[in-house]
Coordinates of C-alpha atoms in Angstrom, one line a residue:
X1 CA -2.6 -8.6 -23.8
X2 CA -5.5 -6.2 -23.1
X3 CA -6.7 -6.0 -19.4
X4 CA -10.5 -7.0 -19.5
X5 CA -12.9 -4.2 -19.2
X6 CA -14.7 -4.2 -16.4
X7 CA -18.4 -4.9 -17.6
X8 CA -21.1 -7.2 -16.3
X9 CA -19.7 -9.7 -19.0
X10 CA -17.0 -10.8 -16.8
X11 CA -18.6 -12.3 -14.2
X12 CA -19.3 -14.9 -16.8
X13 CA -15.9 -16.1 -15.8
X14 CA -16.6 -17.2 -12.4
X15 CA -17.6 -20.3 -14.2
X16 CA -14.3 -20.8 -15.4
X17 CA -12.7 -20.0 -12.1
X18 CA -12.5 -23.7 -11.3
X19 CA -10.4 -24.7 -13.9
X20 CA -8.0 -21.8 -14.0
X21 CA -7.8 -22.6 -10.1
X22 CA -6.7 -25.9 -11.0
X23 CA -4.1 -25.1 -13.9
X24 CA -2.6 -22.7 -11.2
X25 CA -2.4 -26.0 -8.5
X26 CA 0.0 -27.6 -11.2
X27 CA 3.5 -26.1 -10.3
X28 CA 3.0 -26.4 -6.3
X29 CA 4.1 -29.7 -7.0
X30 CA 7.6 -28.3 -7.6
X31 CA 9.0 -28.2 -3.9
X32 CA 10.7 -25.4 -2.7
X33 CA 14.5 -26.5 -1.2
X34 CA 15.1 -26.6 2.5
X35 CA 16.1 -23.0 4.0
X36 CA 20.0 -23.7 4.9
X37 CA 22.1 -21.1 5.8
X38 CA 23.0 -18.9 8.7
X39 CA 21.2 -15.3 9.6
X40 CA 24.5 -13.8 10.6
X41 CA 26.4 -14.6 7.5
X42 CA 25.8 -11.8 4.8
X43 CA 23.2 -12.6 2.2
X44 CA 24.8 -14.0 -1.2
X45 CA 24.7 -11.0 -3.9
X46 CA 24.2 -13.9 -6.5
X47 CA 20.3 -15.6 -7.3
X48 CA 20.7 -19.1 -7.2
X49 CA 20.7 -20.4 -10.9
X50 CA 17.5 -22.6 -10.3
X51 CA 14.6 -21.3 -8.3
X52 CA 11.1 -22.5 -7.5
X53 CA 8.9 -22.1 -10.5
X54 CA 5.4 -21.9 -8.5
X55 CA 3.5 -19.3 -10.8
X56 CA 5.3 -19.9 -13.7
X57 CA 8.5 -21.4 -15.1
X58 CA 9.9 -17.9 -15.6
X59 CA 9.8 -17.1 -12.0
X60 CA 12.2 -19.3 -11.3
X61 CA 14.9 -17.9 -13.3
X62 CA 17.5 -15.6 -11.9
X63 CA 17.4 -12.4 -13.6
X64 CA 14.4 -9.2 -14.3
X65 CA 11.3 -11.4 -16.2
X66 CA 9.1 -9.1 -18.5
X67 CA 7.5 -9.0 -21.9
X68 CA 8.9 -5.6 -23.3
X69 CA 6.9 -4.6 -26.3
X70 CA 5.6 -1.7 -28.2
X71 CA 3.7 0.4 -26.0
X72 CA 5.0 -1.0 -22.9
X73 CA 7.2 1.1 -20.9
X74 CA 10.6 0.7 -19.7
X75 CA 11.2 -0.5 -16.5
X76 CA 12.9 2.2 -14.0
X77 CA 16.4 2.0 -13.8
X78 CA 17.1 2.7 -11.1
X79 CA 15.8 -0.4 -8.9
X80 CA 18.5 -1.9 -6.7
X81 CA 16.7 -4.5 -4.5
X82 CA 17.6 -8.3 -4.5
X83 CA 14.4 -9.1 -5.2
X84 CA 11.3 -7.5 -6.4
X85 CA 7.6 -8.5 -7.7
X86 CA 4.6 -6.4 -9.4
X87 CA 1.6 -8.0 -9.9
X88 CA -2.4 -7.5 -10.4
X89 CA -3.7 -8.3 -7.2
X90 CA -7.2 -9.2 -8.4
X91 CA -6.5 -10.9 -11.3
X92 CA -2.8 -12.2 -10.3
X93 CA -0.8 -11.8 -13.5
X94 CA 2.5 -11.2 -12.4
X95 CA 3.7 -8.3 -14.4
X96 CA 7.4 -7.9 -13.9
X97 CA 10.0 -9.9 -11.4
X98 CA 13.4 -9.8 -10.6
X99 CA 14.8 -13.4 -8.7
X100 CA 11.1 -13.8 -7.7
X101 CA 11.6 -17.2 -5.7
X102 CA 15.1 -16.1 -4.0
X103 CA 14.9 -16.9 -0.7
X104 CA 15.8 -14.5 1.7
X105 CA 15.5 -13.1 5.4
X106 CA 12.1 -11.3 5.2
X107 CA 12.3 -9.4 8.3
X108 CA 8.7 -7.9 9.8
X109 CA 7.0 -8.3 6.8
X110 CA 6.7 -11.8 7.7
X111 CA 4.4 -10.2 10.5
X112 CA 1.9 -10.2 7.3
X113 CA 1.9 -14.1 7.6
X114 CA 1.4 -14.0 11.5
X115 CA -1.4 -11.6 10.8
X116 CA -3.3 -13.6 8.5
X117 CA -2.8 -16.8 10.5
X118 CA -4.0 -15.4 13.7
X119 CA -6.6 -12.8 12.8
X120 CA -9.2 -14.8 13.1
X121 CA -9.1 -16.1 15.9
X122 CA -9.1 -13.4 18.7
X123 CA -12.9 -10.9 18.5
X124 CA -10.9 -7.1 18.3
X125 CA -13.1 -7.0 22.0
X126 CA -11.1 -9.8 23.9
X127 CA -9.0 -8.5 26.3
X128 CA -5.6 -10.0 27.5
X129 CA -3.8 -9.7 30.9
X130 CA 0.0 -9.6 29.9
X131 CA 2.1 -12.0 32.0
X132 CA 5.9 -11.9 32.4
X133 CA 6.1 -14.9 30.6
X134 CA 4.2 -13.3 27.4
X135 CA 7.1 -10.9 26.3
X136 CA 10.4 -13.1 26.9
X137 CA 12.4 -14.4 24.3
X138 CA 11.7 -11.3 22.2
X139 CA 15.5 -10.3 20.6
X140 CA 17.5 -7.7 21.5
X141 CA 17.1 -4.3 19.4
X142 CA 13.3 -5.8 18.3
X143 CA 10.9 -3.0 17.4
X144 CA 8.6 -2.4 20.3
X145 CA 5.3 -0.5 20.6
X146 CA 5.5 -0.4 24.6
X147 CA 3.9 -2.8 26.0
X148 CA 4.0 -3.7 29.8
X149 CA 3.7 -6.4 32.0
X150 CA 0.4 -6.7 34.5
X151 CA -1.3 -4.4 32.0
X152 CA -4.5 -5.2 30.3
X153 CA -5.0 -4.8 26.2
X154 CA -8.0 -5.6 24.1
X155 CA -6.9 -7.5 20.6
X156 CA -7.6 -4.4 19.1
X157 CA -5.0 -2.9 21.1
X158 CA -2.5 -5.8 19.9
X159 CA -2.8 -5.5 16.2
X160 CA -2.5 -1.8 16.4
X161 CA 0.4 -2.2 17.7
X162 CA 1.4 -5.1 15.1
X163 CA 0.7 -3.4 12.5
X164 CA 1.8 0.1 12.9
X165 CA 4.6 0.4 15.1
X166 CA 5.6 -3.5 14.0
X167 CA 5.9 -4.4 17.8
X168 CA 7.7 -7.7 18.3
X169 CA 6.4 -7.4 21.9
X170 CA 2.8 -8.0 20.6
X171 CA 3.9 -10.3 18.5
X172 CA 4.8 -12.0 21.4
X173 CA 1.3 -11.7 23.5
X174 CA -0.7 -12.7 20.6
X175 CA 1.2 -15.7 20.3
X176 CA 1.0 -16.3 23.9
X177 CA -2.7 -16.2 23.5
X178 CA -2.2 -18.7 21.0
X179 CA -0.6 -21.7 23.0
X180 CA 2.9 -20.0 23.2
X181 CA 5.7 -19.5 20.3
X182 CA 6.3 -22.8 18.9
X183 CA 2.5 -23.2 18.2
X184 CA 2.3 -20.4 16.5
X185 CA 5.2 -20.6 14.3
X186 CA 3.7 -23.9 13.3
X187 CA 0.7 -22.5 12.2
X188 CA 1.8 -19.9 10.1
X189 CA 3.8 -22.6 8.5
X190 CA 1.0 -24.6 8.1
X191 CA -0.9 -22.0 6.8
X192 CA 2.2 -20.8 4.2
X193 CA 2.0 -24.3 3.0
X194 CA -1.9 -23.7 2.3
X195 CA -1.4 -20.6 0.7
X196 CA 1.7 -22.7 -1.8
X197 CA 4.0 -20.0 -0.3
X198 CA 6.2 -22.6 -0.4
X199 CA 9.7 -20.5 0.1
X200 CA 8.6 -19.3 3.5
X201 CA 10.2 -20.8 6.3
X202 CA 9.1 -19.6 9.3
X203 CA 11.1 -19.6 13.0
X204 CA 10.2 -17.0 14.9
X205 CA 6.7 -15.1 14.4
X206 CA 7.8 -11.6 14.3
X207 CA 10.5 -12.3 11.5
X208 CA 13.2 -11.4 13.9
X209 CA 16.3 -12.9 12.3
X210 CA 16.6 -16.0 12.6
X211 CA 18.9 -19.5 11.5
X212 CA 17.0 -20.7 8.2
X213 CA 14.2 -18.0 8.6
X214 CA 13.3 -17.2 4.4
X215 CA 10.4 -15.9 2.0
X216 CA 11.1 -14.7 -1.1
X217 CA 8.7 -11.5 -2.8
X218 CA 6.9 -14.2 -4.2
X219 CA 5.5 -15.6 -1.2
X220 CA 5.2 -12.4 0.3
X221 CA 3.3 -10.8 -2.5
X222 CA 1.0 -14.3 -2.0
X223 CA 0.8 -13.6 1.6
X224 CA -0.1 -10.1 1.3
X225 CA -3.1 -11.1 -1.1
X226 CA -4.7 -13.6 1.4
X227 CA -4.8 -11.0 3.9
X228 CA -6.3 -8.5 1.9
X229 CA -9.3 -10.5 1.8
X230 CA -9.8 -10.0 5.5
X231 CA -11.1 -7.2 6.6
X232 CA -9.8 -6.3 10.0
X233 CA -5.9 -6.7 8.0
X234 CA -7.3 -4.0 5.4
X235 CA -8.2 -1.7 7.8
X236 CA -5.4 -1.9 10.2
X237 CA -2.8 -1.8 7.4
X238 CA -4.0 0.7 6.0
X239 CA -4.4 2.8 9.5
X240 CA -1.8 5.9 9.9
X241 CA -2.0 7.0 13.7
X242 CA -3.6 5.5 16.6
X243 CA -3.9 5.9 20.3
X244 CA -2.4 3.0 22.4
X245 CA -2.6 2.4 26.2
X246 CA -0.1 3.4 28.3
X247 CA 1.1 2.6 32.1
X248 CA -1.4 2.9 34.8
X249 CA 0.1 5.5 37.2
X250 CA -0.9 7.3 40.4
X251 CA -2.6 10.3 40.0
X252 CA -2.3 13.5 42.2
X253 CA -5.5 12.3 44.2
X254 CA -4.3 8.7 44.4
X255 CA -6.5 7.8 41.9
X256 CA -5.4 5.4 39.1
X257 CA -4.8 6.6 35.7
X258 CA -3.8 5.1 32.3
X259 CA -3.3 7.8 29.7
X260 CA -2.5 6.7 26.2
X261 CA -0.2 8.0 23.8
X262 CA 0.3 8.3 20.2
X263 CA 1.6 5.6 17.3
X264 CA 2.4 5.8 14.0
X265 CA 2.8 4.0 11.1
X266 CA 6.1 3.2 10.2
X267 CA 5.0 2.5 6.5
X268 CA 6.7 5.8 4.7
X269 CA 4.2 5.4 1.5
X270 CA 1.4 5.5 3.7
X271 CA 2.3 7.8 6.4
X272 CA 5.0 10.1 4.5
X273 CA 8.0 10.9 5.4
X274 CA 10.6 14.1 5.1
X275 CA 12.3 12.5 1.6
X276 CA 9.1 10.2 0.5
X277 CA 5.3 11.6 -0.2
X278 CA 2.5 9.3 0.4
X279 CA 2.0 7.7 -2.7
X280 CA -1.4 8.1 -4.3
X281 CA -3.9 5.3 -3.9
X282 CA -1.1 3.5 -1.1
X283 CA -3.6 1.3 1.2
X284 CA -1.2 -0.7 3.0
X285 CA 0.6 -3.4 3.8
X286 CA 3.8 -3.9 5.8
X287 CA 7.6 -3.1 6.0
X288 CA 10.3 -4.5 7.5
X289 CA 14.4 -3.6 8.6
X290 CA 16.7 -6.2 10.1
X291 CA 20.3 -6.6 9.8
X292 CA 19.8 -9.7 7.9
X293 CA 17.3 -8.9 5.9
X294 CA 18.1 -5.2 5.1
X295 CA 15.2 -3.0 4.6
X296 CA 11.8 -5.6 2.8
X297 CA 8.3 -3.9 1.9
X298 CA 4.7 -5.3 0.1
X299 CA 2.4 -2.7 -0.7
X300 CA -1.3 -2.5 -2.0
X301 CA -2.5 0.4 -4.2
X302 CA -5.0 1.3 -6.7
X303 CA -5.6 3.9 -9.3
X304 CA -8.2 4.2 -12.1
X305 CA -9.8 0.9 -11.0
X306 CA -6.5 -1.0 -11.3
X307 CA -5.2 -2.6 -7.5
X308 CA -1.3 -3.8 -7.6
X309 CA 0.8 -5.4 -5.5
X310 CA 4.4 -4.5 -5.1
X311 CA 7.1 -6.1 -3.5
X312 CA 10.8 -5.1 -2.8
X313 CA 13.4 -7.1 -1.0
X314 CA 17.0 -5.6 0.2
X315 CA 18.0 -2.7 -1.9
X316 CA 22.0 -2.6 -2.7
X317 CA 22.0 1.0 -2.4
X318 CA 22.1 2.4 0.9
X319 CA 19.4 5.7 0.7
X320 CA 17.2 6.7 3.2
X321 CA 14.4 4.9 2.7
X322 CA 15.3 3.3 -0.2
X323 CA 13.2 0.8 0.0
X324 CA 10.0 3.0 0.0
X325 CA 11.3 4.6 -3.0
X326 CA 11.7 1.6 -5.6
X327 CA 8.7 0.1 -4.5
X328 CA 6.3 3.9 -6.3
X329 CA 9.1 3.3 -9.2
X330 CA 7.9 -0.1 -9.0
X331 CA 4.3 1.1 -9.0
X332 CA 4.4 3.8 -10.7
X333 CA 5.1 1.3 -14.1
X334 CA 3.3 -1.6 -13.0
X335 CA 0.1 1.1 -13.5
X336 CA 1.8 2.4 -16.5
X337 CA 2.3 -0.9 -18.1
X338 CA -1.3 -2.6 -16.7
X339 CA -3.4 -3.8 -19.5
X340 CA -0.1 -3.5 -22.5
X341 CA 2.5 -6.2 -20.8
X342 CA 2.0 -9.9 -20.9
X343 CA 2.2 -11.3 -17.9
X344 CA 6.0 -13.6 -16.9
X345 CA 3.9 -15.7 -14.6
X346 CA 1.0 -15.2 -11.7
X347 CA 0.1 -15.2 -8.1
X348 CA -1.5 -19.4 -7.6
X349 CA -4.8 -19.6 -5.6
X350 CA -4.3 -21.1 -2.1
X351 CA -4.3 -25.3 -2.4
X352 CA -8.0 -24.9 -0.7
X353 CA -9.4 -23.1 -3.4
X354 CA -7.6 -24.6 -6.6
X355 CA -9.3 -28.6 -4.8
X356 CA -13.0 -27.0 -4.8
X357 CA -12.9 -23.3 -7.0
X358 CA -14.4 -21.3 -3.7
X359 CA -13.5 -18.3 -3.7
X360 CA -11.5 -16.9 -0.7
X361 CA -13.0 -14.3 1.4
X362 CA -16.3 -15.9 1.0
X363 CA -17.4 -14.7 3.9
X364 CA -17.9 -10.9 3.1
X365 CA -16.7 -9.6 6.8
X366 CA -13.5 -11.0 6.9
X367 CA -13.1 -10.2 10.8
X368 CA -11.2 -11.8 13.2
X369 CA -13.4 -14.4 15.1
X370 CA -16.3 -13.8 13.0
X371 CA -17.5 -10.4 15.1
X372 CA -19.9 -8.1 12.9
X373 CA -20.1 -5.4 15.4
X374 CA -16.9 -3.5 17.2
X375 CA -15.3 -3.7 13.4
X376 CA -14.3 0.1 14.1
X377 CA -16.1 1.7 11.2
X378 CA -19.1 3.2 10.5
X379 CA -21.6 2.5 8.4
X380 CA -23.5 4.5 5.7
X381 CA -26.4 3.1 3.3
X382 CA -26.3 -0.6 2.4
X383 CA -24.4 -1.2 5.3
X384 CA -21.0 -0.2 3.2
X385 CA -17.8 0.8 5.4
X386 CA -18.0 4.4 5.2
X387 CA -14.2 5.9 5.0
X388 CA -13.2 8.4 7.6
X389 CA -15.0 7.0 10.6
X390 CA -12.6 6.7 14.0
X391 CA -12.0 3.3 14.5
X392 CA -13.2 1.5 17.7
X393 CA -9.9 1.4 20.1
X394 CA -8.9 4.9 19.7
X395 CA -7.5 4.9 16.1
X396 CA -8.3 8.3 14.8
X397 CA -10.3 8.6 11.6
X398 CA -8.0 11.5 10.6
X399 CA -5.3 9.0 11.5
X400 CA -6.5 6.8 9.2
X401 CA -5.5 6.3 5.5
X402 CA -9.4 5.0 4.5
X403 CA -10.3 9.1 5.2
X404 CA -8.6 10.4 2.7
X405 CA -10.6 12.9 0.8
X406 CA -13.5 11.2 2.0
X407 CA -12.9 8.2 0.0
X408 CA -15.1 5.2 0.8
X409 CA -15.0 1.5 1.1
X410 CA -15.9 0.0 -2.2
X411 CA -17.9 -3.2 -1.7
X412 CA -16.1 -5.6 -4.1
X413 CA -17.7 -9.0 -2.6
X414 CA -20.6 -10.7 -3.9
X415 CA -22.8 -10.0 -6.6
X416 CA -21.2 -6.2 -6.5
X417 CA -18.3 -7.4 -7.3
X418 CA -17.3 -8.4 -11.7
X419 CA -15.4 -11.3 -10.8
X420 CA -11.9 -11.7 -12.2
X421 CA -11.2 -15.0 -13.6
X422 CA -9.0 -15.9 -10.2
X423 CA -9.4 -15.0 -7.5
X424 CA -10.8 -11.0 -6.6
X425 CA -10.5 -8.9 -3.4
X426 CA -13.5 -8.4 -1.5
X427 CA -14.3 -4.7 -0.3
X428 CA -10.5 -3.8 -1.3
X429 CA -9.7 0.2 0.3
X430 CA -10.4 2.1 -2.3
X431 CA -7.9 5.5 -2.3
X432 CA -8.0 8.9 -3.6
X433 CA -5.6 11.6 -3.8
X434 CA -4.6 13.3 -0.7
X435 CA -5.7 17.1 -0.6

C-alpha cells in the first residue's frame, strides 16, 4: 500500500481522525497477563504462544510479522534480538515485528516512561537541594551521572543527566521531588495504562531490574512516541554532550568553587562510537544494559520526509554494541520498505485521545511545566527552534545532535503541519547528514 503524499489534501483526514482513533481503542480491551517471573532467573529464549494483540491480531503472534511482496525488500538477516518493532511514527503502521508483545525486562529505556510522566511537571529553572534521603535505594552497579548530596541542581541539570549518561541517581531526585519512589512508580503506571501500553509493568523508575518489572518493544515503541510530542524530551534525547555540575570545592583563596565537567550520551547511533557511525537522520531516544534485560534500545529517525521508530530488545549474539547495530539494519529497511509493505498492525492512540479524537501534543510547546522561555534554544523567524543554538544549562550546541549541518527544527504542529490520519509529531527534529 502506497504511503500518502504529502499534499495539502491530507489534512482532509483530520476529520477522520476520530474514528480511526476509535477503531484503534478496540483491542485495548484485550488485557495484557500479570508480569510473573523473577529478574534473576534467565529470560525464556521461547515467545509465549499467545501474546497481547493491542495493535493488531498479528502482533500477538510469536514469530517475524511482515507482508513480503514484490518490491519490498528482504528483511536483514542478520537480526538476533528477542524482540524487535519498526514502525511509522506519524502515521503508526507498524511495518515489521518480531514477538512484538513479549514481555521482557526493559532495562533504562523504561527511563523513557519516567520521562514522559514527569516532564511536565518540574519548569527546566527549578532548582533542587539533594538530600541524603534522595539517592538511597538506588541498586548496586546502577549507572550514575555523579550526583552529590548537599548539592544544588536545576531540573535542567536532572534530565541531562537522565537522559544522557542514564543516571539512576537522578532518577532517584526527580522522583524525590515527586512525593518519593512509590508515587512515582504509580504514576508512570498510571500513565502506561493511558497510553494502552498495557505490557509495561513498572517497579522501580529507572528500570533497574526488578521482580515482575516488563515492557515489551511494543510498549516501548508506544512510549517513545508520546514523548516525542514533548518538546523538552526531543531536545534532550536528542542532545550529544553537555556540561554538568560538579562538587563545590575550596579554592586556593578559600573561595568556593563548583566546576563542571563533561557528559556524554551513551546512545552509540547518536553519539558514535569506535565500531558504530552515527546513523543518518538518528534524533534520539534511549538505550538501556542490565543483566536481566541484556542490552534494549528505541530510536527516532527520519530521512526524505519519512520519521521511524525502531525498537530492539536483547540481542542473542554477544557483539559490541550489538544492539546499536540491528536497530540501522532495522532502519535502514523500514526506510527501504516505507510506502511498498503493508502494514502487520500499528501503534493505538493513547485511551484519551481515541474517547474525544484530540490530538496529542496539542499544546505546540510541549515543555515541562508549561514554561515558554528557558527552553534552551534559540529562536529564528516565526519563532521556529533554530538548530545549533547552546542549550540553556550548559549543553553545548556543538554537543548537540539538532546542529548537525545546520539542520533546523521543522515546525510540524498546527496548521503547518499535513495531518496524518492518526496521530502526527509536532515540531519532530528534523536531521541531516553529518559533514
Amino acid at each position: 500500500m502506497p504511503a500518502p503524499k504529502k499534499t495539502a489534501g491530507r489534512s482532509l483526514l483530520v476529520a477522520s481522525a476520530v474514528v480511526s482513533s476509535l477503531v484503534l481503542a478496540v483491542p485495548a480491551a484485550v488485557a495484557a497477563p500479570k508480569p510473573s517471573g523473577s529478574p534473576s532467573a534467565s529470560p525464556s529464549a521461547t515467545p509465549p504462544a499467545s501474546m497481547s494483540t493491542v495493535g493488531g491480531a498479528r502482533l500477538g503472534r510469536p514469530g517475524t510479522q511482515v507482508n513480503l511482496a514484490s518490491g519490498v525488500p528482504v528483511l536483514p538477516k542478520d537480526v538476533s534480538a528477542r524482540s524487535w518493532i519498526v514502525a511509522d511514527a506519524e502515521s503508526g503502521d507498524v511495518l515489521a515485528a518480531h514477538n512484538a508483545h513479549w514481555r521482557l525486562a526493559p532495562a533504562s529505556t523504561l527511563k523513557m516512561l519516567f520521562a514522559d510522566t514527569l516532564l511536565p511537571k518540574f519548569p527546566r529553572t527549578e532548582k533542587h537541594k539533594v538530600a541524603p534521603s534522595d539517592l538511597a535505594g538506588i541498586g548496586a552497579g546502577s549507572s550514575m551521572v555523579g550526583i552529590k548530596e548537599e548539592e544544588t541542581y536545576t531540573v535542567h541539570d536532572l534530565w541531562l543527566g537522565v537522559f544522557l549518561r542514564s543516571g539512576n541517581d537522578a532518577v532517584h531526585v526527580l522522583s524525590a521531588m515527586n512525593k518519593g519512589v512509590e508515587n512515582t512508580v504509580r504514576e508512570m503506571n498510571e500513565h502506561a495504562e493511558e497510553l494502552q501500553a498495557l505490557d509495561t509493568h513498572v517497579v522501580s523508575p529507572d528500570g533497574y531490574d526488578a521482580e515482575g518489572q516488563v515492557s515489551s518493544a511494543y510498549d516501548l515503541t508506544l512510549i517513545a512516541r508520546s514523548g516525542m510530542q514533548k518538546k523538552d524530551f526531543r531536545e534532550y534525547a536528542a542532545t550529544v554532550s553537555a556540561k554538568f555540575p560538579g562538587e563545590t570545592k575550596k579554592g586556593k583563596k578559600g573561595k568556593s568553587v563548583r566546576e563542571s565537567f563533561e557528559i556524554q550520551n551513551t546512545n552509540r547511533l547518536l553519539a558514535g562510537d569506535s565500531d558504530v557511525p552515527v546513523y543518518q537522520g538518528i534524533a534520539g531516544v534511549k538505550n538501556g544494559n542490565t543483566t536481566n534485560a541484556g542490552a534494549t534500545f528505541t530510536g527516532v529517525a527520519e530521512r526524505n520526509g519519512k520519521v521511524l521508530l525502531v525498537t530492539v530488545m536483547n540481542p542473542a549474539k554477544d557483539g559490541h554494541n550489538e544492539v546499536y547495530k540491528e536497530t540501522a539494519r532495522l532502519f535502514d529497511w523500514g526506510f527501504k520498505a516505507a510506502g511498498k509493505v503493508q502494514p502487520v498492525g500499528e501503534l493505538v492512540p493513547p485511551r484519551s485521545a481515541a474517547r474525544t479524537g484530540a490530538q496529542p501534543g496539542a499544546n505546540p510547546s510541549g515543555e515541562a511545566g508549561g514554561a515558554v522561555s528557558g527552553s534552551g534554544t534559540s529562536t529564528g523567524t516565526g519563532g521556529k527552534p533554530v538548530a545549533g543554538a547552546p542549550a540553556a544549562g550548559g549543553s553545548s550546541g556543538m554537543g548537540t545532535a539538532l546542529g548537525i549541518a545546520g539542520g533546523v527544527l521543522v515546525l510540524l504542529a498546527g496548521g503547518a503541519f499535513l495531518v496524518n490520519r492518526r496521530w502526527p509529531l509536532p515540531d519532530l527534529v528534523r536531521r541531516r547528514t553529518r559533514p
